[in-house]
Tab-separated table of C-alpha atoms (C1' of nucleotides) in Angstrom:
chain	number	residue	atom	x	y	z
A	1	MET	CA	0.098	-0.046	-0.130
A	2	THR	CA	1.328	2.958	-0.663
A	3	ARG	CA	1.220	6.158	1.062
A	4	THR	CA	1.336	8.987	0.228
A	5	THR	CA	-0.211	12.669	0.314
A	6	VAL	CA	-2.283	14.755	-2.099
A	7	ASN	CA	0.100	16.878	-4.006
A	8	HIS	CA	2.138	13.446	-5.235
A	9	LEU	CA	-1.366	12.004	-6.526
A	10	GLY	CA	-0.539	12.768	-9.774
A	11	ASP	CA	2.258	10.193	-9.759
A	12	HIS	CA	-0.112	7.536	-8.696
A	13	VAL	CA	-2.764	7.217	-11.095
A	14	GLY	CA	-4.599	3.784	-11.251
A	15	GLU	CA	-2.999	2.847	-8.102
A	16	THR	CA	-3.825	1.911	-4.803
A	17	VAL	CA	-3.061	4.883	-2.292
A	18	ASN	CA	-3.491	5.593	1.604
A	19	LEU	CA	-4.083	9.513	2.671
A	20	GLU	CA	-4.398	11.025	6.045
A	21	GLY	CA	-6.117	13.925	6.735
A	22	TRP	CA	-9.085	16.203	7.562
A	23	LEU	CA	-11.813	16.030	6.535
A	24	SER	CA	-12.974	19.626	4.905
A	25	ASN	CA	-15.627	19.502	3.751
A	26	ARG	CA	-18.615	17.179	2.233
A	27	ARG	CA	-21.125	16.375	-0.043
A	28	SER	CA	-23.460	13.188	0.227
A	29	SER	CA	-26.673	11.963	-2.507
A	30	LYS	CA	-28.679	8.600	-1.376
A	31	LYS	CA	-25.723	6.997	-3.627
A	32	LEU	CA	-22.862	9.004	-2.925
A	33	HIS	CA	-20.420	10.690	-0.533
A	34	PHE	CA	-17.939	13.300	-1.314
A	35	LEU	CA	-15.286	13.854	1.085
A	36	LEU	CA	-12.552	16.504	0.755
A	37	LEU	CA	-9.773	15.435	3.119
A	38	ARG	CA	-7.167	18.032	2.837
A	39	ASP	CA	-3.702	16.692	4.322
A	40	GLY	CA	-1.225	20.342	4.731
A	41	SER	CA	-0.119	19.875	1.148
A	42	GLY	CA	-3.837	19.988	-0.518
A	43	THR	CA	-7.641	18.743	-0.467
A	44	VAL	CA	-8.440	15.864	-2.843
A	45	GLN	CA	-12.272	14.970	-3.252
A	46	CYS	CA	-12.772	10.896	-2.369
A	47	VAL	CA	-15.784	9.710	-3.551
A	48	VAL	CA	-17.268	6.732	-1.965
A	49	SER	CA	-20.485	5.180	-2.852
A	50	ARG	CA	-23.186	3.045	-1.347
A	51	GLU	CA	-22.686	0.338	-4.409
A	52	LYS	CA	-19.350	-0.834	-2.846
A	53	PHE	CA	-19.269	0.339	0.637
A	54	GLY	CA	-22.831	-1.761	1.036
A	55	ASP	CA	-25.520	0.175	3.375
A	56	GLU	CA	-23.900	-0.439	6.645
A	57	ALA	CA	-20.423	0.896	5.982
A	58	PHE	CA	-21.722	4.258	3.998
A	59	GLU	CA	-24.474	5.517	6.472
A	60	PRO	CA	-22.349	6.676	9.499
A	61	LEU	CA	-19.732	8.009	6.656
A	62	GLY	CA	-22.035	11.114	5.846
A	63	HIS	CA	-22.084	12.530	9.575
A	64	ILE	CA	-18.717	11.879	9.758
A	65	PRO	CA	-17.934	15.875	11.756
A	66	TYR	CA	-15.875	18.182	10.108
A	67	GLU	CA	-12.181	18.490	11.079
A	68	SER	CA	-12.281	15.017	12.042
A	69	SER	CA	-9.337	12.903	11.041
A	70	LEU	CA	-9.434	10.019	8.914
A	71	THR	CA	-7.230	7.523	6.796
A	72	ILE	CA	-8.309	6.794	3.186
A	73	GLU	CA	-7.889	4.733	0.773
A	74	GLY	CA	-8.332	4.382	-2.811
A	75	VAL	CA	-7.756	4.207	-6.385
A	76	VAL	CA	-5.985	7.785	-7.614
A	77	LYS	CA	-7.803	8.739	-10.653
A	78	ALA	CA	-7.899	11.679	-13.171
A	79	ASP	CA	-10.941	13.195	-13.403
A	80	ALA	CA	-11.839	16.633	-14.880
A	81	ARG	CA	-15.214	17.003	-12.583
A	82	ALA	CA	-12.691	17.277	-10.186
A	83	GLN	CA	-10.984	19.862	-8.700
A	84	GLY	CA	-7.007	19.802	-9.162
A	85	GLY	CA	-7.492	17.815	-11.960
A	86	TYR	CA	-8.004	14.126	-9.686
A	87	GLU	CA	-9.767	12.268	-7.416
A	88	LEU	CA	-9.637	9.371	-4.992
A	89	GLU	CA	-11.906	6.798	-5.713
A	90	ALA	CA	-12.172	5.222	-2.471
A	91	THR	CA	-11.925	1.921	-0.630
A	92	ASP	CA	-12.026	2.462	2.682
A	93	VAL	CA	-12.705	5.482	5.167
A	94	ARG	CA	-11.163	4.510	8.558
A	95	VAL	CA	-11.359	7.337	11.242
A	96	ILE	CA	-8.838	8.180	13.639
A	97	SER	CA	-10.714	10.639	16.266
A	98	GLU	CA	-14.019	12.385	15.175
A	99	ALA	CA	-14.332	16.261	16.047
A	100	GLN	CA	-15.970	18.388	18.239
A	101	GLU	CA	-17.852	20.485	16.577
A	102	TYR	CA	-16.187	22.726	14.665
A	103	PRO	CA	-15.839	26.251	15.146
A	104	ILE	CA	-14.590	28.275	11.708
A	105	SER	CA	-16.684	27.815	9.079
A	106	ASN	CA	-16.856	27.628	4.935
A	107	LYS	CA	-19.209	31.829	5.870
A	108	ASP	CA	-17.173	34.578	6.710
A	109	HIS	CA	-15.857	35.312	10.280
A	110	GLY	CA	-13.468	38.136	11.864
A	111	PRO	CA	-11.177	39.046	13.009
A	112	ASP	CA	-10.789	39.006	16.391
A	113	PHE	CA	-12.921	35.359	16.132
A	114	LEU	CA	-10.638	34.409	13.433
A	115	LEU	CA	-7.683	35.862	15.838
A	116	SER	CA	-9.120	34.194	18.709
A	117	HIS	CA	-8.961	30.920	16.959
A	118	ARG	CA	-6.021	31.507	15.459
A	119	HIS	CA	-4.610	27.693	15.601
A	120	LEU	CA	-7.038	26.780	13.959
A	121	TRP	CA	-7.344	29.538	11.484
A	122	LEU	CA	-3.937	28.200	10.095
A	123	ARG	CA	-6.026	24.915	8.743
A	124	SER	CA	-7.386	26.734	6.361
A	125	ARG	CA	-6.407	26.823	2.995
A	126	LYS	CA	-5.733	30.928	2.531
A	127	GLN	CA	-3.099	30.397	5.227
A	128	VAL	CA	-1.777	27.412	4.415
A	129	ALA	CA	-0.960	28.766	1.190
A	130	LEU	CA	0.062	32.261	3.156
A	131	MET	CA	2.283	30.134	5.446
A	132	ARG	CA	3.749	28.788	2.284
A	133	ILE	CA	5.079	31.810	0.350
A	134	ARG	CA	5.982	32.691	4.062
A	135	ASP	CA	8.288	29.774	3.789
A	136	GLU	CA	9.500	30.672	0.294
A	137	VAL	CA	11.077	33.818	2.048
A	138	LEU	CA	12.651	32.086	3.729
A	139	ARG	CA	14.783	29.858	2.055
A	140	ALA	CA	14.930	32.624	-0.920
A	141	ILE	CA	16.561	34.866	1.803
A	142	ARG	CA	18.906	32.148	3.152
A	143	GLY	CA	19.444	30.484	-0.345
A	144	PHE	CA	20.730	34.588	-0.996
A	145	MET	CA	22.861	34.944	1.596
A	146	HIS	CA	24.225	31.115	1.192
A	147	ASP	CA	25.666	31.786	-2.168
A	148	ARG	CA	26.590	35.802	-1.808
A	149	GLU	CA	28.986	33.459	0.513
A	150	PHE	CA	27.382	35.539	4.157
A	151	LEU	CA	27.375	33.858	7.289
A	152	CYS	CA	24.513	33.397	9.490
A	153	ILE	CA	25.619	34.070	12.505
A	154	ASP	CA	21.929	34.112	15.173
A	155	ALA	CA	22.354	37.664	17.130
A	156	PRO	CA	21.484	37.188	20.502
A	157	ILE	CA	17.140	37.855	22.099
A	158	PHE	CA	18.334	39.027	25.697
A	159	THR	CA	20.268	42.074	25.278
A	160	PRO	CA	21.598	44.550	27.638
A	161	ASN	CA	20.120	47.457	26.812
A	162	ALA	CA	18.509	49.263	23.736
A	163	CYS	CA	20.381	49.059	20.614
A	164	GLU	CA	19.812	52.648	18.964
A	165	GLY	CA	18.366	54.090	22.242
A	166	THR	CA	14.893	54.779	20.860
A	167	SER	CA	11.758	52.739	20.655
A	168	THR	CA	10.216	51.722	23.546
A	169	LEU	CA	11.957	47.734	24.405
A	170	PHE	CA	10.539	44.807	26.504
A	171	GLU	CA	12.467	44.845	29.584
A	172	VAL	CA	12.318	41.184	31.406
A	173	ASN	CA	13.988	40.091	34.675
A	174	TYR	CA	17.440	38.759	34.068
A	175	PHE	CA	18.882	36.554	37.376
A	176	ASP	CA	18.603	38.160	40.923
A	177	ASP	CA	17.706	42.286	40.892
A	178	GLU	CA	19.743	42.576	37.192
A	179	THR	CA	16.824	43.745	34.050
A	180	ALA	CA	17.086	42.421	30.445
A	181	PHE	CA	15.936	43.289	27.563
A	182	LEU	CA	14.022	42.059	24.529
A	183	THR	CA	16.019	42.627	21.249
A	184	GLN	CA	14.962	45.370	19.403
A	185	SER	CA	18.463	44.900	16.482
A	186	GLY	CA	20.510	42.597	15.935
A	187	GLN	CA	22.419	44.821	13.681
A	188	LEU	CA	24.859	46.004	16.207
A	189	TYR	CA	25.941	42.439	16.854
A	190	MET	CA	26.450	41.745	12.929
A	191	GLU	CA	28.608	44.542	13.329
A	192	ALA	CA	30.771	42.207	15.137
A	193	ALA	CA	29.992	39.470	12.972
A	194	ALA	CA	31.068	41.597	9.607
A	195	MET	CA	33.902	42.027	11.582
A	196	ALA	CA	35.086	38.488	12.155
A	197	TYR	CA	33.790	37.184	8.791
A	198	GLY	CA	33.492	39.566	5.989
A	199	LYS	CA	30.173	39.257	4.996
A	200	ALA	CA	27.369	38.220	7.801
A	201	TYR	CA	23.609	37.995	8.419
A	202	CYS	CA	20.820	37.283	10.928
A	203	LEU	CA	17.009	36.648	10.946
A	204	GLY	CA	14.972	36.162	13.766
A	205	PRO	CA	12.404	37.770	16.053
A	206	THR	CA	12.986	40.943	17.133
A	207	PHE	CA	10.200	42.842	19.144
A	208	ARG	CA	9.238	46.120	20.119
A	209	ALA	CA	7.261	47.575	23.205
A	210	GLU	CA	5.487	50.187	21.386
A	211	LYS	CA	1.362	50.749	21.050
A	212	SER	CA	1.091	50.762	17.531
A	213	LYS	CA	-2.320	49.654	16.666
A	214	THR	CA	-2.016	49.020	12.642
A	215	ARG	CA	-2.192	46.778	9.849
A	216	ARG	CA	1.783	47.244	10.017
A	217	HIS	CA	2.983	46.637	14.126
A	218	LEU	CA	3.458	43.217	15.582
A	219	THR	CA	5.486	43.256	18.443
A	220	GLU	CA	7.013	40.285	17.921
A	221	PHE	CA	7.483	39.931	13.929
A	222	TRP	CA	11.229	38.421	12.201
A	223	MET	CA	13.834	40.192	10.826
A	224	TRP	CA	17.233	39.766	8.304
A	225	GLU	CA	19.825	42.052	8.852
A	226	PRO	CA	22.755	40.878	6.489
A	227	GLU	CA	26.323	43.423	7.087
A	228	MET	CA	28.618	43.545	5.038
A	229	ALA	CA	32.550	44.729	5.867
A	230	HIS	CA	34.036	46.777	3.818
A	231	SER	CA	30.644	48.575	1.736
A	232	ASP	CA	29.623	51.646	1.133
A	233	LEU	CA	26.125	53.004	0.567
A	234	ASP	CA	26.198	51.606	-3.079
A	235	ASP	CA	26.338	48.066	-1.577
A	236	VAL	CA	23.541	48.216	0.686
A	237	MET	CA	21.486	49.410	-1.734
A	238	ASP	CA	22.816	47.010	-4.792
A	239	LEU	CA	21.968	43.886	-1.962
A	240	ALA	CA	19.045	45.726	-1.319
A	241	GLU	CA	17.692	45.633	-4.410
A	242	ASP	CA	19.414	41.819	-5.733
A	243	ALA	CA	17.097	40.817	-2.430
A	244	LEU	CA	13.719	41.368	-3.039
A	245	ARG	CA	13.868	40.836	-6.882
A	246	THR	CA	14.633	37.254	-5.827
A	247	ILE	CA	12.689	36.638	-3.217
A	248	VAL	CA	10.171	37.476	-5.506
A	249	GLU	CA	11.464	35.077	-7.991
A	250	ALA	CA	11.615	32.825	-6.185
A	251	VAL	CA	7.995	33.083	-4.709
A	252	LEU	CA	6.354	34.089	-8.005
A	253	THR	CA	8.617	30.845	-9.628
A	254	ASN	CA	7.736	28.106	-6.587
A	255	ARG	CA	4.164	29.306	-5.270
A	256	GLY	CA	2.292	30.269	-8.552
A	257	GLU	CA	-0.748	28.113	-7.091
A	258	ASP	CA	-0.734	29.496	-3.558
A	259	LEU	CA	-0.397	33.491	-4.957
A	260	GLU	CA	-3.578	32.077	-6.909
A	261	VAL	CA	-5.026	31.211	-3.675
A	262	LEU	CA	-5.099	34.227	-2.564
A	263	LYS	CA	-6.300	35.998	-5.157
A	264	ARG	CA	-2.896	38.013	-5.707
A	265	ASP	CA	-1.881	40.178	-8.688
A	266	ILE	CA	1.354	38.684	-10.196
A	267	GLU	CA	1.895	41.819	-13.016
A	268	ALA	CA	2.581	44.090	-10.011
A	269	LEU	CA	4.657	41.787	-8.803
A	270	GLU	CA	6.756	41.123	-12.368
A	271	ARG	CA	7.397	44.300	-12.654
A	272	VAL	CA	9.095	43.860	-9.849
A	273	ARG	CA	12.181	42.098	-12.944
A	274	GLU	CA	12.631	45.877	-14.071
A	275	PRO	CA	16.104	48.030	-11.977
A	276	PHE	CA	14.491	50.481	-8.372
A	277	PRO	CA	14.790	53.587	-8.591
A	278	ARG	CA	17.028	55.386	-6.351
A	279	ILE	CA	16.264	58.920	-4.935
A	280	SER	CA	17.272	61.430	-2.302
A	281	TYR	CA	15.139	61.950	0.740
A	282	THR	CA	15.746	65.812	-0.678
A	283	GLU	CA	14.409	64.946	-4.107
A	284	ALA	CA	12.025	62.967	-2.643
A	285	VAL	CA	10.203	66.282	-0.409
A	286	GLU	CA	10.660	67.625	-4.258
A	287	LYS	CA	8.161	65.325	-5.604
A	288	MET	CA	6.061	65.299	-2.907
A	289	HIS	CA	6.292	69.788	-3.353
A	290	GLU	CA	5.646	69.371	-7.412
A	291	LYS	CA	1.972	66.897	-6.152
A	292	GLY	CA	1.157	69.851	-3.643
A	293	HIS	CA	1.668	68.107	-0.603
A	294	GLU	CA	2.878	70.021	2.034
A	295	PHE	CA	5.897	68.843	4.213
A	296	GLU	CA	9.311	70.902	5.488
A	297	TRP	CA	12.546	69.571	5.117
A	298	GLY	CA	14.155	67.951	8.160
A	299	GLY	CA	11.171	66.443	8.980
A	300	ASP	CA	10.614	61.956	9.197
A	301	PHE	CA	8.493	60.551	6.856
A	302	GLY	CA	5.130	59.554	8.045
A	303	ALA	CA	2.855	57.259	6.580
A	304	ARG	CA	0.956	59.550	3.948
A	305	ASP	CA	4.750	60.970	2.846
A	306	GLU	CA	5.939	57.164	2.340
A	307	ALA	CA	2.146	56.150	0.512
A	308	LEU	CA	2.886	59.339	-1.863
A	309	ILE	CA	6.366	58.479	-2.523
A	310	SER	CA	5.354	54.229	-3.685
A	311	SER	CA	2.453	55.468	-4.988
A	312	LEU	CA	4.784	57.346	-8.422
A	313	TYR	CA	6.657	54.244	-8.936
A	314	PRO	CA	5.624	50.228	-9.357
A	315	GLN	CA	8.845	49.192	-8.272
A	316	PRO	CA	10.381	49.056	-5.073
A	317	VAL	CA	11.390	52.626	-4.355
A	318	LEU	CA	14.841	53.207	-2.339
A	319	ILE	CA	15.438	56.451	-0.303
A	320	HIS	CA	18.810	57.650	0.573
A	321	ARG	CA	20.678	60.507	2.444
A	322	TYR	CA	17.823	61.356	4.988
A	323	PRO	CA	19.016	64.313	7.526
A	324	GLN	CA	20.976	63.177	10.231
A	325	GLU	CA	18.824	64.223	12.714
A	326	VAL	CA	15.610	61.276	12.184
A	327	LYS	CA	18.134	58.989	12.169
A	328	ALA	CA	19.900	56.415	14.432
A	329	PHE	CA	23.574	57.615	15.619
A	330	TYR	CA	25.489	54.995	14.385
A	331	MET	CA	24.757	56.272	11.179
A	332	LYS	CA	27.645	57.838	9.214
A	333	ARG	CA	27.233	61.369	8.065
A	334	ASP	CA	27.443	62.252	4.126
A	335	PRO	CA	31.228	63.720	3.236
A	336	GLN	CA	29.416	65.760	0.599
A	337	ASP	CA	27.160	67.173	2.487
A	338	ASP	CA	27.399	67.052	6.648
A	339	ARG	CA	23.400	67.670	7.619
A	340	LEU	CA	22.963	63.477	5.743
A	341	ALA	CA	22.822	60.482	6.826
A	342	LEU	CA	23.991	57.354	4.310
A	343	GLY	CA	20.867	54.944	5.322
A	344	VAL	CA	17.998	53.875	3.336
A	345	ASP	CA	14.568	52.816	3.448
A	346	VAL	CA	13.491	50.896	0.786
A	347	LEU	CA	8.790	51.649	0.333
A	348	ALA	CA	7.329	48.182	-1.141
A	349	PRO	CA	4.838	49.437	-3.313
A	350	GLU	CA	1.237	49.472	-3.429
A	351	GLY	CA	1.110	50.929	-0.741
A	352	TYR	CA	2.883	48.144	1.632
A	353	GLY	CA	5.244	50.786	3.352
A	354	GLU	CA	8.900	50.667	4.486
A	355	VAL	CA	9.781	46.760	4.085
A	356	ILE	CA	13.869	47.701	4.114
A	357	GLY	CA	15.785	50.076	6.618
A	358	GLY	CA	20.137	51.180	6.431
A	359	GLY	CA	22.815	52.332	5.378
A	360	GLN	CA	26.265	52.569	5.855
A	361	ARG	CA	27.470	52.393	9.777
A	362	GLU	CA	29.760	55.372	11.021
A	363	ASP	CA	33.481	53.920	11.064
A	364	ASP	CA	35.760	56.643	13.032
A	365	LEU	CA	35.908	56.002	17.289
A	366	ASP	CA	35.780	59.546	17.421
A	367	LEU	CA	33.132	60.860	15.464
A	368	LEU	CA	31.233	57.540	17.244
A	369	GLN	CA	31.812	58.583	20.721
A	370	GLY	CA	30.485	62.515	20.151
A	371	ARG	CA	27.319	60.654	18.389
A	372	LEU	CA	26.987	58.696	21.607
A	373	ARG	CA	27.036	61.856	23.739
A	374	ALA	CA	24.883	63.529	21.700
A	375	HIS	CA	22.048	60.686	22.246
A	376	GLY	CA	22.426	61.091	25.963
A	377	LEU	CA	23.746	56.799	25.456
A	378	SER	CA	25.877	56.014	27.471
A	379	GLU	CA	29.354	55.154	26.267
A	380	GLU	CA	30.539	52.200	29.256
A	381	ALA	CA	27.135	50.033	27.682
A	382	PHE	CA	28.434	50.425	24.142
A	383	ALA	CA	32.303	50.298	25.165
A	384	TRP	CA	32.280	46.920	22.906
A	385	TYR	CA	30.480	48.281	20.026
A	386	LEU	CA	33.579	51.460	20.736
A	387	ASP	CA	35.699	48.098	19.307
A	388	LEU	CA	35.377	47.574	16.790
A	389	ARG	CA	36.199	50.507	15.494
A	390	ARG	CA	39.457	51.280	18.154
A	391	TYR	CA	40.038	47.503	16.237
A	392	GLY	CA	40.828	47.469	12.218
A	393	SER	CA	37.449	49.733	11.191
A	394	VAL	CA	36.148	49.438	7.789
A	395	PRO	CA	34.411	51.348	5.887
A	396	HIS	CA	30.671	48.953	6.583
A	397	GLY	CA	26.865	49.167	5.994
A	398	GLY	CA	23.754	46.654	5.889
A	399	PHE	CA	19.874	46.322	6.693
A	400	GLY	CA	17.245	44.839	8.339
A	401	LEU	CA	14.492	43.591	6.197
A	402	GLY	CA	10.997	42.959	7.940
A	403	ILE	CA	9.929	39.327	7.566
A	404	GLU	CA	6.328	39.459	7.981
A	405	ARG	CA	5.704	42.949	5.809
A	406	THR	CA	7.968	42.069	2.835
A	407	VAL	CA	5.406	38.949	3.031
A	408	CYS	CA	2.470	40.749	3.916
A	409	TRP	CA	3.221	42.540	0.426
A	410	ILE	CA	4.638	39.627	-2.007
A	411	ALA	CA	0.710	37.811	-1.287
A	412	GLY	CA	-1.409	40.707	-1.475
A	413	ILE	CA	-2.299	40.923	2.167
A	414	GLU	CA	-4.082	43.412	4.149
A	415	HIS	CA	-2.397	42.491	7.489
A	416	VAL	CA	0.717	41.778	9.216
A	417	ARG	CA	-0.980	39.994	11.486
A	418	GLU	CA	-1.886	37.203	9.279
A	419	CYS	CA	1.270	36.973	7.408
A	420	ILE	CA	3.854	35.413	11.328
A	421	PRO	CA	1.787	31.913	12.423
A	422	PHE	CA	1.297	32.924	15.806
A	423	PRO	CA	0.834	37.143	15.598
A	424	ARG	CA	1.671	38.691	18.807
A	425	MET	CA	0.239	42.391	18.978
A	426	LEU	CA	-0.554	45.281	21.378
A	427	TYR	CA	-3.638	43.530	23.355
A	428	ARG	CA	-3.611	40.184	21.589
A	429	ILE	CA	-0.937	37.235	22.916
A	430	TYR	CA	-3.843	34.282	22.786
A	431	PRO	CA	-3.446	32.245	21.516
K	1	U	C1'	-0.840	57.813	24.211
K	2	C	C1'	-5.273	60.190	21.024
K	3	C	C1'	-9.081	60.033	17.119
K	4	C	C1'	-13.152	57.404	14.814
K	5	C	C1'	-16.379	53.389	14.322
K	6	G	C1'	-18.395	48.590	16.959
K	7	G	C1'	-20.137	44.452	20.608
K	8	U	C1'	-27.729	40.607	19.168
K	9	A	C1'	-27.888	32.375	18.099
K	10	G	C1'	-21.386	28.567	17.691
K	11	C	C1'	-20.163	32.516	13.445
K	12	U	C1'	-21.888	36.519	9.515
K	13	C	C1'	-25.734	39.760	10.281
K	14	A	C1'	-31.187	42.859	10.914
K	15	A	C1'	-34.209	44.548	13.547
K	16	U	C1'	-38.743	51.485	11.460
K	17	U	C1'	-40.108	56.656	15.850
K	18	G	C1'	-37.982	53.318	22.360
K	19	G	C1'	-43.561	48.444	21.193
K	20	C	C1'	-43.660	41.006	20.325
K	21	A	C1'	-35.579	39.453	19.705
K	22	G	C1'	-35.067	37.643	12.388
K	23	A	C1'	-31.925	35.524	8.606
K	24	G	C1'	-28.680	32.927	6.737
K	25	U	C1'	-25.551	29.476	8.198
K	26	A	C1'	-22.476	25.409	11.644
K	27	G	C1'	-25.520	21.374	14.735
K	28	G	C1'	-29.952	17.871	14.310
K	29	U	C1'	-33.381	15.124	11.663
K	30	G	C1'	-35.510	13.627	6.740
K	31	G	C1'	-35.311	13.643	1.298
K	32	C	C1'	-32.222	14.167	-2.948
K	33	U	C1'	-28.466	10.175	-10.434
K	34	G	C1'	-21.613	12.951	-9.882
K	35	U	C1'	-21.942	17.080	-6.048
K	36	U	C1'	-18.413	21.902	-6.592
K	37	A	C1'	-19.351	27.565	0.190
K	38	A	C1'	-24.176	21.212	-3.420
K	39	C	C1'	-29.500	21.860	-3.078
K	40	C	C1'	-35.006	20.950	-0.723
K	41	A	C1'	-37.964	20.547	4.026
K	42	C	C1'	-38.339	20.852	8.402
K	43	U	C1'	-36.041	21.640	13.435
K	44	U	C1'	-32.709	22.574	18.191
K	45	G	C1'	-30.963	27.065	19.609
K	46	G	C1'	-30.199	34.493	23.244
K	47	U	C1'	-28.082	37.171	30.758
K	48	U	C1'	-28.838	41.714	23.209
K	49	G	C1'	-20.327	43.172	26.686
K	50	U	C1'	-20.959	44.822	31.939
K	51	U	C1'	-23.434	47.836	35.642
K	52	G	C1'	-26.431	51.541	36.771
K	53	G	C1'	-29.738	55.577	35.122
K	54	U	C1'	-34.338	57.884	31.903
K	55	U	C1'	-39.524	55.273	30.594
K	56	C	C1'	-45.086	52.534	31.404
K	57	G	C1'	-41.814	50.332	28.279
K	58	A	C1'	-34.618	50.073	26.745
K	59	G	C1'	-31.143	45.652	21.287
K	60	U	C1'	-32.644	51.116	20.131
K	61	C	C1'	-31.873	56.728	24.669
K	62	C	C1'	-28.268	58.757	29.074
K	63	A	C1'	-23.414	58.334	31.979
K	64	A	C1'	-19.242	55.191	33.078
K	65	C	C1'	-15.801	50.134	32.299
K	66	C	C1'	-14.723	46.614	29.468
K	67	C	C1'	-13.536	44.130	25.200
K	68	G	C1'	-12.279	44.310	20.347
K	69	G	C1'	-11.577	46.542	14.887
K	70	G	C1'	-9.367	50.829	11.600
K	71	G	C1'	-6.388	54.657	11.604
K	72	A	C1'	-2.134	58.984	13.632
K	73	G	C1'	2.212	58.475	15.986
K	74	C	C1'	7.107	55.047	15.954
K	75	C	C1'	9.148	51.665	13.514
K	76	A	C1'	10.576	46.306	9.953
RNA sequence: UCCCCGGUAGCUCAAUUGGCAGAGUAGGUGGCUGUUAACCACUUGGUUGUUGGUUCGAGUCCAACCCGGGGAGCCA
C-alpha cells in the first residue's frame, strides 16, 4: 500500500494509495458521499459509493463531523470534474478521531474570532498558502545569503540595553536584580560579526514594545539583517535591490498556486523584475512639493508621505540620504553634505510601506563617541561596540528587512498579523 | 497615548420613531441520479459586552467601565 500526500497524487494515477488527513467538507446524495480530505499539501475529493461500501458502512460516513482526522484508501483517478484534476475512489475510510463541532466554517468570520482561533485558522486554505509563501521567502533569503557567501551568525535575543536607544523595549527580569531587554535589532552584533567574517547575517525574532495599532505592526516580528565589511551605501542599496528581486522571483517561480489561492495580482509582482528607482530624501521632498503635498525638509516621512512617494513607482523605491537628525546614532554622515546620513529605506509598492531600513555605519571612533553623547547614550554600555572601531575599523553597512511586511506585500495581504503563524500584538497574546 | 467605528444565537449579520429579538449559516432529522461554499424540507439554539440611569416599556436613549477593530504617532 502506497502512502502518499495530495500534492503527489499525479504520480499514482491508477494505483491504490493511502491518504492521511482531515475532513474539510462533505457533499452527499443518496448513492454517493464526496468527502474532501485536506492533508496540508492540498485537498482532494474522495468519492464514497453506497454500492461499493454497502448500506451499513456507507450511512455513517455521511455524518462524520468536519475536521475529523481520517485515513482514506482508494484508487487515484484523473477526473476533469474534480478540482485539482484528481480524485480518490475510496475503498476504505477510517476515522482516527471524530471531531467535536468545528468552530470555523466556510463562511465569513471577523478578525477577532479568527485571531482567537489562530491555532485552527491556520488550517484554512488561504492561511496554508500564506504560510507556504512565508516559508518560500525565508528559504529564498537563506539561499541568497548562502550564494553570496554570507555567514549566518545569530544575534542574541536577550540584550543588556537598547540597541538604538530610541524604541520602547520589553523588559525581562534576568536573575536577581538585573534587567534585560528583548532585542529590538541584531544589527550592532552583526557589525561585530562582519568584522569577524566579512559578510554576515542574522534572521530571527525582534521585539518592539511600542503601542502601535496598525495593519503594519506586530510586537514580535522576524527580521533579516545582513551586514558587510568594506562596503558603502551603494553596496548596501545593491544588496537590498538584488535581495528583493531574488525573493519575489522565488515566490513567483515556486509558489504560483499559492499566489493564485490568495488572488494576488501577479503582474504587479512581475514589475519587480525592472530596476528599482533610487531617489534621495531631498528629491523625494521635491517630488512631494511637485504633487502639492506639504512637507518641510528635515522631518521624517509619515505614513501619508511614504504612501505618496511609493505610489509614484510600480517597483519598490529606495530613498537614501536622510537628514541625520531623524536617523540612529550609528549612521555615517554623508561626506558630501554634513546634514545628511548615509541611510536608505526601501518602500514596497502598492502602499505596503517600508520593508527595509539600513545604510552605512559610522566607522570613525571619535565621531561615534560624539554621536553617543549627543544621543544621551552611555559610552560604557556601548564600549564593546566602540571596540569595533578601535581594532581595525573599516567602512561597512547593512540593512534590516521585516519578514512579515515583505510577505504581506508579496502575498497581497491586508494585515501583517496573518503573515506570522502566531501574531503578537498590542492587546493580543493568545493563543 | 490620541482620534474614529463596533459589541445581538457557535459564526456572519438584521431589527423602522423607544413597542412581541429575526435571517443566513453551523448543529440535528429526513430527502435528493457525480456533488463543487452542493441543493430541498423541517428543526434545536438568546442574561442583546458589563454596571447603573431615564421611561408604562430599552437591543434601541444617557453615563461609566470592559473587550475588539481601523487609523495617527513610532518603526521593519
